[in-house]
mmCIF file of C-alpha atoms and ligand atoms in Angstrom:
data_model
loop_
_atom_site.group_PDB
_atom_site.id
_atom_site.type_symbol
_atom_site.label_atom_id
_atom_site.label_comp_id
_atom_site.label_asym_id
_atom_site.label_seq_id
_atom_site.Cartn_x
_atom_site.Cartn_y
_atom_site.Cartn_z
ATOM 1 C CA MET A 1 -13.534 -18.848 37.269
ATOM 2 C CA VAL A 2 -13.153 -19.390 33.562
ATOM 3 C CA SER A 3 -15.984 -21.392 32.145
ATOM 4 C CA ALA A 4 -15.120 -24.386 30.016
ATOM 5 C CA ASP A 5 -16.758 -23.128 26.851
ATOM 6 C CA CYS A 6 -14.498 -20.035 26.884
ATOM 7 C CA LEU A 7 -11.466 -22.254 26.578
ATOM 8 C CA ASP A 8 -12.802 -24.101 23.553
ATOM 9 C CA HIS A 9 -12.578 -22.331 20.239
ATOM 10 C CA PRO A 10 -16.145 -21.995 19.129
ATOM 11 C CA VAL A 11 -16.654 -22.319 15.404
ATOM 12 C CA ILE A 12 -17.567 -18.871 14.113
ATOM 13 C CA PRO A 13 -20.062 -19.009 11.287
ATOM 14 C CA ALA A 14 -18.876 -17.496 7.994
ATOM 15 C CA HIS A 15 -21.426 -14.695 8.092
ATOM 16 C CA ARG A 16 -19.855 -13.453 11.343
ATOM 17 C CA TYR A 17 -16.527 -12.976 9.528
ATOM 18 C CA GLU A 18 -18.390 -11.198 6.817
ATOM 19 C CA GLN A 19 -19.907 -8.905 9.463
ATOM 20 C CA LEU A 20 -16.497 -8.328 11.013
ATOM 21 C CA VAL A 21 -14.878 -7.339 7.706
ATOM 22 C CA GLN A 22 -17.881 -5.227 6.804
ATOM 23 C CA SER A 23 -17.747 -3.249 10.020
ATOM 24 C CA VAL A 24 -14.090 -2.225 9.669
ATOM 25 C CA VAL A 25 -14.032 1.389 8.501
ATOM 26 C CA ASP A 26 -10.345 2.320 8.905
ATOM 27 C CA TYR A 27 -9.097 -0.221 6.381
ATOM 28 C CA ALA A 28 -10.304 -0.933 2.880
ATOM 29 C CA ILE A 29 -10.629 -4.726 2.864
ATOM 30 C CA TYR A 30 -11.765 -6.368 -0.328
ATOM 31 C CA MET A 31 -11.176 -9.374 -2.511
ATOM 32 C CA LEU A 32 -9.861 -9.581 -6.052
ATOM 33 C CA ASP A 33 -10.166 -12.487 -8.448
ATOM 34 C CA PRO A 34 -6.852 -13.781 -9.881
ATOM 35 C CA ASP A 35 -7.228 -11.348 -12.826
ATOM 36 C CA GLY A 36 -7.414 -8.363 -10.478
ATOM 37 C CA ARG A 37 -11.172 -7.743 -10.604
ATOM 38 C CA VAL A 38 -12.964 -6.605 -7.450
ATOM 39 C CA VAL A 39 -15.122 -9.379 -5.928
ATOM 40 C CA SER A 40 -16.110 -7.946 -2.536
ATOM 41 C CA TRP A 41 -16.081 -4.512 -0.890
ATOM 42 C CA ASN A 42 -16.296 -3.428 2.755
ATOM 43 C CA ALA A 43 -17.384 -0.233 4.537
ATOM 44 C CA GLY A 44 -13.756 0.896 4.942
ATOM 45 C CA ALA A 45 -13.194 0.581 1.190
ATOM 46 C CA GLU A 46 -16.271 2.706 0.543
ATOM 47 C CA ARG A 47 -15.164 5.297 3.088
ATOM 48 C CA ILE A 48 -11.542 5.490 1.880
ATOM 49 C CA LYS A 49 -12.059 5.218 -1.874
ATOM 50 C CA GLY A 50 -15.514 6.740 -2.208
ATOM 51 C CA TYR A 51 -17.099 4.003 -4.394
ATOM 52 C CA ARG A 52 -20.169 2.017 -3.364
ATOM 53 C CA ALA A 53 -19.960 -1.773 -3.729
ATOM 54 C CA ASP A 54 -22.272 -1.811 -6.786
ATOM 55 C CA GLU A 55 -20.017 0.717 -8.533
ATOM 56 C CA VAL A 56 -16.808 -1.296 -8.285
ATOM 57 C CA ILE A 57 -17.601 -4.974 -8.105
ATOM 58 C CA GLY A 58 -16.420 -6.560 -11.339
ATOM 59 C CA ARG A 59 -14.065 -3.705 -12.216
ATOM 60 C CA HIS A 60 -10.265 -4.052 -12.411
ATOM 61 C CA PHE A 61 -8.401 -2.726 -9.363
ATOM 62 C CA SER A 62 -6.161 -0.542 -11.579
ATOM 63 C CA LEU A 63 -9.131 1.863 -11.274
ATOM 64 C CA PHE A 64 -7.613 3.023 -7.944
ATOM 65 C CA PHE A 65 -4.160 3.835 -9.341
ATOM 66 C CA THR A 66 -2.948 7.115 -10.833
ATOM 67 C CA PRO A 67 -2.792 7.286 -14.655
ATOM 68 C CA GLN A 68 0.993 7.376 -14.439
ATOM 69 C CA ASP A 69 1.170 4.247 -12.276
ATOM 70 C CA CYS A 70 -1.205 2.513 -14.709
ATOM 71 C CA ALA A 71 0.962 3.540 -17.662
ATOM 72 C CA GLU A 72 3.984 2.089 -15.873
ATOM 73 C CA GLY A 73 2.143 -1.167 -15.229
ATOM 74 C CA ARG A 74 2.212 -0.916 -11.449
ATOM 75 C CA PRO A 75 -1.121 -2.694 -10.742
ATOM 76 C CA GLU A 76 -0.156 -5.647 -12.987
ATOM 77 C CA ARG A 77 3.282 -5.830 -11.416
ATOM 78 C CA LEU A 78 1.800 -5.994 -7.908
ATOM 79 C CA LEU A 79 -0.699 -8.628 -8.941
ATOM 80 C CA ARG A 80 2.006 -10.742 -10.573
ATOM 81 C CA GLN A 81 4.251 -10.435 -7.537
ATOM 82 C CA ALA A 82 1.429 -11.504 -5.204
ATOM 83 C CA LEU A 83 0.522 -14.479 -7.396
ATOM 84 C CA GLU A 84 4.141 -15.606 -7.665
ATOM 85 C CA GLN A 85 5.325 -14.936 -4.130
ATOM 86 C CA GLY A 86 2.084 -15.185 -2.154
ATOM 87 C CA VAL A 87 2.200 -11.553 -1.034
ATOM 88 C CA ALA A 88 2.949 -8.056 -2.356
ATOM 89 C CA GLN A 89 3.198 -4.766 -0.506
ATOM 90 C CA ASP A 90 3.090 -1.263 -1.827
ATOM 91 C CA GLU A 91 3.079 2.342 -0.730
ATOM 92 C CA GLY A 92 2.027 5.136 -3.038
ATOM 93 C CA TRP A 93 -0.639 7.520 -4.337
ATOM 94 C CA ARG A 94 -4.138 6.164 -4.984
ATOM 95 C CA VAL A 95 -7.109 7.878 -6.553
ATOM 96 C CA ARG A 96 -10.559 8.219 -4.956
ATOM 97 C CA LYS A 97 -13.816 8.255 -6.904
ATOM 98 C CA ASP A 98 -13.894 12.068 -6.790
ATOM 99 C CA GLY A 99 -10.404 12.201 -8.343
ATOM 100 C CA SER A 100 -8.634 13.285 -5.141
ATOM 101 C CA GLN A 101 -5.563 11.341 -4.105
ATOM 102 C CA PHE A 102 -4.405 9.755 -0.864
ATOM 103 C CA TRP A 103 -1.146 8.100 0.191
ATOM 104 C CA ALA A 104 -1.850 4.410 0.663
ATOM 105 C CA MET A 105 -0.172 1.512 2.328
ATOM 106 C CA ALA A 106 -1.451 -1.633 0.675
ATOM 107 C CA ALA A 107 -0.961 -5.366 1.044
ATOM 108 C CA LEU A 108 -2.068 -8.032 -1.383
ATOM 109 C CA ASP A 109 -2.218 -11.648 -0.156
ATOM 110 C CA VAL A 110 -3.063 -14.743 -2.138
ATOM 111 C CA ILE A 111 -5.998 -16.820 -0.875
ATOM 112 C CA ARG A 112 -6.011 -20.569 -1.614
ATOM 113 C CA ASP A 113 -8.727 -23.169 -1.170
ATOM 114 C CA ASP A 114 -8.282 -26.454 0.747
ATOM 115 C CA LEU A 115 -6.644 -28.012 -2.315
ATOM 116 C CA GLY A 116 -4.097 -25.190 -2.654
ATOM 117 C CA GLN A 117 -5.741 -23.634 -5.711
ATOM 118 C CA ILE A 118 -5.654 -19.842 -5.891
ATOM 119 C CA VAL A 119 -9.177 -18.535 -5.452
ATOM 120 C CA GLY A 120 -8.385 -14.876 -5.252
ATOM 121 C CA LEU A 121 -6.482 -12.181 -3.437
ATOM 122 C CA ALA A 122 -7.159 -10.296 -0.215
ATOM 123 C CA LYS A 123 -6.429 -6.607 -0.550
ATOM 124 C CA VAL A 124 -6.010 -4.427 2.526
ATOM 125 C CA THR A 125 -5.403 -0.711 2.012
ATOM 126 C CA ARG A 126 -4.866 2.020 4.583
ATOM 127 C CA ASP A 127 -4.930 5.749 4.078
ATOM 128 C CA ILE A 128 -1.684 6.980 5.676
ATOM 129 C CA THR A 129 -1.648 10.464 4.138
ATOM 130 C CA ASP A 130 -1.545 12.052 7.617
ATOM 131 C CA ARG A 131 1.362 9.915 8.666
ATOM 132 C CA ARG A 132 3.282 10.768 5.516
ATOM 133 C CA ASP A 133 2.568 14.487 5.982
ATOM 134 C CA SER A 134 3.873 14.352 9.549
ATOM 135 C CA ALA A 135 7.024 12.549 8.390
ATOM 136 C CA LEU A 136 7.599 15.224 5.734
ATOM 137 C CA GLN A 137 6.999 17.990 8.270
ATOM 138 C CA LEU A 138 9.441 16.333 10.634
ATOM 139 C CA ASP A 139 12.064 16.308 7.883
ATOM 140 C CA ALA A 140 11.463 20.006 7.236
ATOM 141 C CA VAL A 141 11.767 20.803 10.941
ATOM 142 C CA ARG A 142 14.979 18.770 11.121
ATOM 143 C CA ALA A 143 16.408 20.769 8.232
ATOM 144 C CA GLN A 144 15.453 24.033 9.975
ATOM 145 C CA LEU A 145 16.960 22.830 13.211
ATOM 146 C CA PHE A 146 20.153 22.008 11.382
ATOM 147 C CA GLN A 147 20.284 25.541 9.979
ATOM 148 C CA ALA A 148 19.651 27.080 13.399
ATOM 149 C CA GLN A 149 22.317 24.895 14.960
ATOM 150 C CA LYS A 150 24.766 25.807 12.265
ATOM 151 C CA LEU A 151 24.258 29.497 12.892
ATOM 152 C CA GLU A 152 24.781 28.920 16.591
ATOM 153 C CA ALA A 153 27.982 26.972 15.930
ATOM 154 C CA LEU A 154 29.209 29.625 13.494
ATOM 155 C CA GLY A 155 28.592 32.249 16.168
ATOM 156 C CA GLN A 156 30.650 30.252 18.629
ATOM 157 C CA LEU A 157 33.422 29.739 16.102
ATOM 158 C CA THR A 158 33.721 33.250 14.732
ATOM 159 C CA GLY A 159 34.473 34.770 18.143
ATOM 160 C CA GLY A 160 37.680 32.742 18.282
ATOM 161 C CA LEU A 161 38.400 33.260 14.621
ATOM 162 C CA ALA A 162 38.214 37.040 14.777
ATOM 163 C CA HIS A 163 40.918 36.947 17.401
ATOM 164 C CA ASP A 164 43.002 34.684 15.218
ATOM 165 C CA PHE A 165 42.593 36.816 12.116
ATOM 166 C CA ASN A 166 43.729 39.768 14.139
ATOM 167 C CA ASN A 167 46.899 37.882 15.067
ATOM 168 C CA MET A 168 47.559 37.020 11.433
ATOM 169 C CA LEU A 169 47.061 40.625 10.342
ATOM 170 C CA THR A 170 49.455 41.742 13.071
ATOM 171 C CA ILE A 171 52.082 39.347 11.703
ATOM 172 C CA ILE A 172 51.476 40.546 8.147
ATOM 173 C CA LEU A 173 51.644 44.257 9.049
ATOM 174 C CA SER A 174 54.670 44.070 11.301
ATOM 175 C CA SER A 175 56.579 41.851 8.843
ATOM 176 C CA ALA A 176 55.748 44.243 5.998
ATOM 177 C CA ARG A 177 56.978 47.253 8.009
ATOM 178 C CA LEU A 178 60.168 45.456 8.968
ATOM 179 C CA ALA A 179 60.746 44.410 5.373
ATOM 180 C CA MET A 180 60.304 48.000 4.160
ATOM 181 C CA ASN A 181 63.055 49.216 6.457
ATOM 182 C CA ALA A 182 65.424 46.281 6.022
ATOM 183 C CA GLN A 183 68.502 46.329 3.764
ATOM 184 C CA ASP A 184 69.622 42.709 3.994
ATOM 185 C CA PRO A 185 67.995 40.739 1.101
ATOM 186 C CA ALA A 186 67.972 37.500 3.180
ATOM 187 C CA ARG A 187 66.120 39.266 5.995
ATOM 188 C CA ILE A 188 63.623 40.791 3.549
ATOM 189 C CA GLN A 189 63.086 37.338 2.086
ATOM 190 C CA ARG A 190 62.348 35.961 5.583
ATOM 191 C CA MET A 191 59.833 38.694 6.330
ATOM 192 C CA LEU A 192 58.066 38.116 3.026
ATOM 193 C CA GLN A 193 57.882 34.419 3.834
ATOM 194 C CA HIS A 194 56.146 35.264 7.183
ATOM 195 C CA ILE A 195 53.638 37.352 5.281
ATOM 196 C CA VAL A 196 52.929 34.573 2.789
ATOM 197 C CA ASP A 197 52.556 31.987 5.603
ATOM 198 C CA ALA A 198 50.146 34.131 7.602
ATOM 199 C CA GLY A 199 48.143 34.932 4.462
ATOM 200 C CA GLN A 200 48.011 31.251 3.605
ATOM 201 C CA ARG A 201 46.720 30.312 7.044
ATOM 202 C CA GLY A 202 44.049 32.978 6.825
ATOM 203 C CA THR A 203 42.928 31.638 3.459
ATOM 204 C CA GLU A 204 42.731 28.073 4.778
ATOM 205 C CA LEU A 205 40.653 29.198 7.730
ATOM 206 C CA THR A 206 38.186 31.151 5.637
ATOM 207 C CA GLN A 207 37.923 28.172 3.272
ATOM 208 C CA GLN A 208 37.049 25.839 6.150
ATOM 209 C CA LEU A 209 34.566 28.267 7.589
ATOM 210 C CA LEU A 210 32.945 28.882 4.216
ATOM 211 C CA SER A 211 32.642 25.219 3.355
ATOM 212 C CA PHE A 212 30.933 24.651 6.704
ATOM 213 C CA ALA A 213 28.641 27.664 6.358
ATOM 214 C CA ARG A 214 27.722 27.042 2.710
ATOM 215 C CA HIS A 215 26.594 23.517 3.260
ATOM 216 C CA ARG A 216 22.835 23.793 2.932
ATOM 217 C CA LYS A 217 20.906 20.831 1.791
ATOM 218 C CA LEU A 218 21.257 17.289 2.993
ATOM 219 C CA ASP A 219 23.757 15.606 0.753
ATOM 220 C CA VAL A 220 24.855 12.098 1.658
ATOM 221 C CA SER A 221 28.210 11.221 0.182
ATOM 222 C CA ARG A 222 31.296 9.168 0.866
ATOM 223 C CA VAL A 223 33.257 10.903 3.593
ATOM 224 C CA ALA A 224 36.844 10.269 4.706
ATOM 225 C CA PRO A 225 36.663 10.541 8.529
ATOM 226 C CA LEU A 226 40.266 11.690 9.022
ATOM 227 C CA GLU A 227 39.897 14.613 6.615
ATOM 228 C CA LEU A 228 36.689 15.677 8.277
ATOM 229 C CA ILE A 229 38.250 15.498 11.733
ATOM 230 C CA ALA A 230 41.194 17.600 10.525
ATOM 231 C CA ALA A 231 38.842 20.270 9.141
ATOM 232 C CA THR A 232 36.776 20.278 12.365
ATOM 233 C CA ARG A 233 39.905 20.626 14.443
ATOM 234 C CA GLY A 234 41.045 23.511 12.253
ATOM 235 C CA LEU A 235 37.793 25.308 13.043
ATOM 236 C CA LEU A 236 37.652 24.444 16.731
ATOM 237 C CA GLU A 237 41.199 25.267 17.759
ATOM 238 C CA HIS A 238 40.402 28.947 17.636
ATOM 239 C CA SER A 239 37.417 28.811 19.942
ATOM 240 C CA LEU A 240 39.006 26.804 22.760
ATOM 241 C CA PRO A 241 40.396 28.632 25.785
ATOM 242 C CA SER A 242 44.167 28.245 25.991
ATOM 243 C CA ASP A 243 43.990 26.238 29.256
ATOM 244 C CA ILE A 244 42.057 23.431 27.571
ATOM 245 C CA ASP A 245 44.300 20.947 25.752
ATOM 246 C CA LEU A 246 42.939 19.225 22.705
ATOM 247 C CA GLU A 247 44.539 15.812 22.183
ATOM 248 C CA HIS A 248 44.070 13.542 19.226
ATOM 249 C CA HIS A 249 44.375 9.798 18.982
ATOM 250 C CA LEU A 250 43.838 8.823 15.408
ATOM 251 C CA PRO A 251 44.941 5.834 13.345
ATOM 252 C CA SER A 252 46.777 6.481 10.087
ATOM 253 C CA THR A 253 43.822 5.282 8.007
ATOM 254 C CA LEU A 254 40.093 4.850 8.517
ATOM 255 C CA PRO A 255 37.492 3.409 6.153
ATOM 256 C CA SER A 256 35.066 5.874 4.619
ATOM 257 C CA ILE A 257 31.484 6.356 5.808
ATOM 258 C CA GLU A 258 28.378 7.487 3.962
ATOM 259 C CA VAL A 259 26.865 10.542 5.617
ATOM 260 C CA ASP A 260 26.162 14.209 5.100
ATOM 261 C CA ALA A 261 29.580 15.771 5.723
ATOM 262 C CA GLY A 262 28.175 19.106 6.938
ATOM 263 C CA GLN A 263 25.926 17.412 9.479
ATOM 264 C CA LEU A 264 28.700 15.170 10.761
ATOM 265 C CA GLN A 265 30.947 18.172 11.243
ATOM 266 C CA MET A 266 28.134 19.930 13.071
ATOM 267 C CA VAL A 267 27.614 16.898 15.293
ATOM 268 C CA LEU A 268 31.310 16.650 16.176
ATOM 269 C CA LEU A 269 31.383 20.372 16.939
ATOM 270 C CA ASN A 270 28.356 19.939 19.223
ATOM 271 C CA LEU A 271 30.148 17.195 21.163
ATOM 272 C CA LEU A 272 33.322 19.262 21.348
ATOM 273 C CA PHE A 273 31.493 22.413 22.484
ATOM 274 C CA ASN A 274 29.751 20.394 25.199
ATOM 275 C CA ALA A 275 33.115 19.015 26.322
ATOM 276 C CA ARG A 276 34.528 22.538 26.401
ATOM 277 C CA ASP A 277 31.521 23.841 28.374
ATOM 278 C CA ALA A 278 31.897 21.030 30.925
ATOM 279 C CA ILE A 279 35.460 22.026 31.827
ATOM 280 C CA PRO A 280 35.326 24.822 34.398
ATOM 281 C CA GLY A 281 39.003 25.860 34.418
ATOM 282 C CA SER A 282 41.765 23.940 32.792
ATOM 283 C CA GLY A 283 41.465 20.413 31.461
ATOM 284 C CA GLN A 284 41.719 18.109 28.489
ATOM 285 C CA ILE A 285 39.552 17.097 25.600
ATOM 286 C CA ARG A 286 40.559 13.945 23.834
ATOM 287 C CA MET A 287 39.323 13.214 20.400
ATOM 288 C CA ALA A 288 39.762 9.725 18.994
ATOM 289 C CA ALA A 289 38.458 7.617 16.148
ATOM 290 C CA GLU A 290 38.810 3.928 15.372
ATOM 291 C CA VAL A 291 37.145 1.090 13.516
ATOM 292 C CA VAL A 292 35.143 -1.297 15.681
ATOM 293 C CA GLU A 293 33.277 -4.513 14.930
ATOM 294 C CA LEU A 294 29.989 -4.516 16.793
ATOM 295 C CA VAL A 295 28.075 -7.670 17.620
ATOM 296 C CA GLY A 296 25.035 -6.125 19.233
ATOM 297 C CA GLU A 297 26.645 -4.555 22.321
ATOM 298 C CA VAL A 298 25.727 -0.990 21.268
ATOM 299 C CA GLU A 299 21.983 -0.657 20.674
ATOM 300 C CA GLY A 300 21.919 -4.031 18.964
ATOM 301 C CA LEU A 301 24.112 -2.862 16.068
ATOM 302 C CA HIS A 302 26.056 -5.405 14.049
ATOM 303 C CA GLY A 303 28.924 -4.884 11.628
ATOM 304 C CA SER A 304 31.826 -2.578 10.986
ATOM 305 C CA PHE A 305 31.592 0.971 12.375
ATOM 306 C CA VAL A 306 33.790 4.031 12.716
ATOM 307 C CA CYS A 307 33.629 5.114 16.356
ATOM 308 C CA PHE A 308 34.256 8.821 17.010
ATOM 309 C CA GLU A 309 35.067 9.500 20.629
ATOM 310 C CA VAL A 310 35.029 12.835 22.437
ATOM 311 C CA GLN A 311 36.214 12.579 26.013
ATOM 312 C CA ASP A 312 36.565 15.415 28.486
ATOM 313 C CA SER A 313 37.974 15.851 31.975
ATOM 314 C CA GLY A 314 35.003 18.041 32.882
ATOM 315 C CA SER A 315 32.251 18.054 35.469
ATOM 316 C CA GLY A 316 30.604 14.800 34.402
ATOM 317 C CA ILE A 317 26.836 14.301 34.272
ATOM 318 C CA ALA A 318 24.725 13.627 37.372
ATOM 319 C CA PRO A 319 22.810 10.312 37.266
ATOM 320 C CA ASP A 320 19.443 12.099 37.481
ATOM 321 C CA VAL A 321 20.366 14.338 34.531
ATOM 322 C CA LEU A 322 21.845 11.603 32.332
ATOM 323 C CA PRO A 323 18.557 10.088 31.062
ATOM 324 C CA ARG A 324 17.423 13.503 29.806
ATOM 325 C CA ILE A 325 20.443 14.847 27.920
ATOM 326 C CA PHE A 326 19.229 13.766 24.455
ATOM 327 C CA GLU A 327 15.819 15.406 24.904
ATOM 328 C CA PRO A 328 15.240 18.439 22.683
ATOM 329 C CA PHE A 329 15.470 21.702 24.684
ATOM 330 C CA PHE A 330 16.943 20.001 27.737
ATOM 331 C CA THR A 331 19.803 22.115 29.028
ATOM 332 C CA THR A 332 21.493 22.712 32.373
ATOM 333 C CA LYS A 333 23.241 25.787 31.019
ATOM 334 C CA ALA A 334 22.351 29.379 31.841
ATOM 335 C CA PHE A 335 19.976 31.305 29.598
ATOM 336 C CA GLY A 336 21.853 32.338 26.457
ATOM 337 C CA LYS A 337 24.563 29.716 26.975
ATOM 338 C CA GLY A 338 22.677 26.626 25.875
ATOM 339 C CA THR A 339 19.679 25.798 23.713
ATOM 340 C CA GLY A 340 19.433 22.132 24.652
ATOM 341 C CA LEU A 341 19.316 21.198 20.980
ATOM 342 C CA GLY A 342 22.876 19.974 20.439
ATOM 343 C CA LEU A 343 22.547 16.422 21.667
ATOM 344 C CA SER A 344 19.054 15.896 20.260
ATOM 345 C CA GLN A 345 20.571 16.763 16.902
ATOM 346 C CA VAL A 346 23.435 14.335 17.521
ATOM 347 C CA TYR A 347 20.945 11.622 18.451
ATOM 348 C CA GLY A 348 18.781 12.238 15.381
ATOM 349 C CA PHE A 349 21.804 12.206 13.108
ATOM 350 C CA ALA A 350 23.124 8.936 14.593
ATOM 351 C CA LYS A 351 19.727 7.245 14.142
ATOM 352 C CA GLN A 352 19.244 8.578 10.634
ATOM 353 C CA SER A 353 22.685 7.300 9.647
ATOM 354 C CA ASN A 354 21.970 3.802 11.027
ATOM 355 C CA GLY A 355 24.430 4.360 13.836
ATOM 356 C CA ALA A 356 24.248 5.168 17.518
ATOM 357 C CA ILE A 357 25.486 7.507 20.221
ATOM 358 C CA SER A 358 26.523 6.269 23.642
ATOM 359 C CA VAL A 359 27.577 8.098 26.769
ATOM 360 C CA ASP A 360 29.751 7.218 29.757
ATOM 361 C CA SER A 361 30.024 9.767 32.497
ATOM 362 C CA VAL A 362 31.406 9.920 36.017
ATOM 363 C CA LEU A 363 30.364 12.887 38.112
ATOM 364 C CA GLY A 364 33.375 15.042 38.896
ATOM 365 C CA LYS A 365 35.652 13.070 36.557
ATOM 366 C CA GLY A 366 34.399 13.631 33.040
ATOM 367 C CA THR A 367 32.335 12.357 30.167
ATOM 368 C CA CYS A 368 32.973 10.241 27.117
ATOM 369 C CA MET A 369 30.634 10.390 24.131
ATOM 370 C CA ARG A 370 30.939 7.797 21.385
ATOM 371 C CA LEU A 371 29.326 8.170 17.996
ATOM 372 C CA TYR A 372 29.135 5.019 15.859
ATOM 373 C CA LEU A 373 28.615 5.299 12.114
ATOM 374 C CA PRO A 374 28.567 2.334 9.729
ATOM 375 C CA THR A 375 31.540 2.025 7.373
ATOM 376 C CA SER A 376 30.790 1.957 3.658
ATOM 377 C CA ASP A 377 31.133 -1.150 1.597
ATOM 378 C CA PRO A 378 34.896 -2.071 1.616
ATOM 379 C CA GLN A 379 34.665 -3.214 -2.002
ATOM 380 C CA ALA A 380 33.611 0.260 -3.064
ATOM 381 C CA ASP A 381 36.392 1.726 -0.897
ATOM 382 C CA ARG A 382 39.034 -0.130 -2.788
ATOM 383 C CA GLN A 383 37.671 1.205 -6.036
ATOM 384 C CA LEU A 384 37.815 4.716 -4.614
ATOM 385 C CA ASP A 385 41.468 4.307 -3.626
ATOM 386 C CA ARG A 386 42.556 3.323 -7.094
HETATM 387 N N1 ADP B 401 30.410 16.531 27.897
HETATM 388 C C1 ADP B 401 29.450 16.849 28.778
HETATM 389 N N2 ADP B 401 29.731 16.968 30.104
HETATM 390 C C2 ADP B 401 28.765 17.299 30.983
HETATM 391 N N3 ADP B 401 27.474 17.512 30.666
HETATM 392 C C3 ADP B 401 27.133 17.416 29.376
HETATM 393 C C4 ADP B 401 28.075 17.071 28.359
HETATM 394 N N4 ADP B 401 27.450 17.032 27.174
HETATM 395 C C5 ADP B 401 26.157 17.343 27.425
HETATM 396 N N5 ADP B 401 25.961 17.567 28.744
HETATM 397 C C6 ADP B 401 24.668 17.893 29.394
HETATM 398 O O1 ADP B 401 23.619 17.690 28.457
HETATM 399 C C7 ADP B 401 22.851 18.887 28.319
HETATM 400 C C8 ADP B 401 22.291 18.962 26.906
HETATM 401 O O2 ADP B 401 23.310 19.170 25.949
HETATM 402 P P1 ADP B 401 22.969 19.815 24.565
HETATM 403 O O3 ADP B 401 21.812 19.092 23.974
HETATM 404 O O4 ADP B 401 24.214 19.896 23.757
HETATM 405 O O5 ADP B 401 22.438 21.265 24.929
HETATM 406 P P2 ADP B 401 23.232 22.533 25.465
HETATM 407 O O6 ADP B 401 24.705 22.300 25.215
HETATM 408 O O7 ADP B 401 22.689 23.654 24.652
HETATM 409 O O8 ADP B 401 22.880 22.627 26.918
HETATM 410 C C9 ADP B 401 23.794 19.995 28.687
HETATM 411 O O9 ADP B 401 23.113 21.149 29.115
HETATM 412 C C10 ADP B 401 24.610 19.341 29.814
HETATM 413 O O10 ADP B 401 23.893 19.373 31.023
HETATM 414 MG MG1 MG B 402 25.490 21.611 23.424
#
């Protein structure tokens, strides 16, 4: 039974609030007057910033900012914003009494009296240095993972390429020998043309491989999807077994997207390698791309997206395996065949790019992976075309 006085809202005396604020140690909670001078100070503020109440009350809150932020007028700007808009939020370095710095998340809210007059500002600051460090570490690990994945992909690609280079050299050598022994100028001309063509193809291939391998740091730029697909296809063709057909369904134009081109190529290769691995003997891989307007049906996304689709006629994914495929290190492949990192990379990339990845799979029939990436601003596209 709930007693009646629990349902009423008892009036809490002001000193109880004071006690509550005072006992919070994870947040610095204090008040400023409208000029930015400290009026009250809680235990959390003392713990986080290192000053006792009697050392800071009456002093301007710019005391907690770095000299550079002060020189740039950051404290005043925050104060002005809070006074004008009722609230201001900030994230940045703050300085403790001992001179050490911490990464703070801070909110400044205007407090008004019953008549609507501003009486001061409530300042709540949290030390989120640990959180920021973990985010930075995560970024570093992502970059390392990308490198590792790239090496793996290069390994997979070069096997096929070596074979292809050998074919080109065979064409070059045999054409050269034939040309040396030929008398007919037209025939010699034809042989030389074969040599030039094979040499040209070799150069294109090395260019594509080098531009993929060289790509090191994350570099978001405007990417034309069709060009990127063509380059990826150029690389992949050589590492597909001959009994797997690679079909393409592409429109004549696609709007550009803003991503890291190297990562996108890596992601497409991951999807294509998975499709290849899922086909036991002969089969098809279909690669398609189109523009779609989403209204929330894919992970709540709205707007214009380029959808890259990789569909295979492979083994499909069992329903009990499906929920796990995006987990890092999850693989159903034999030791040495899979690392289980491909799809987690794809997932991370899709999220980071404000897009999504979706999967449809029927056991025994095949799998379709769709990667959605937001199109860039069409206005800017038109400028690019000019
Ligand atoms: N196209 C596909 N068809 C069938 N299974 C797939 C497909 N793509 C991914 N999978 C499943 O998801 C798992 C994880 O894929 P991934 O993260 O790329 O790691 P890996 O390819 O190294 O195993 C694969 O081991 C496989 O079981
Ligand atoms: Mg894979």
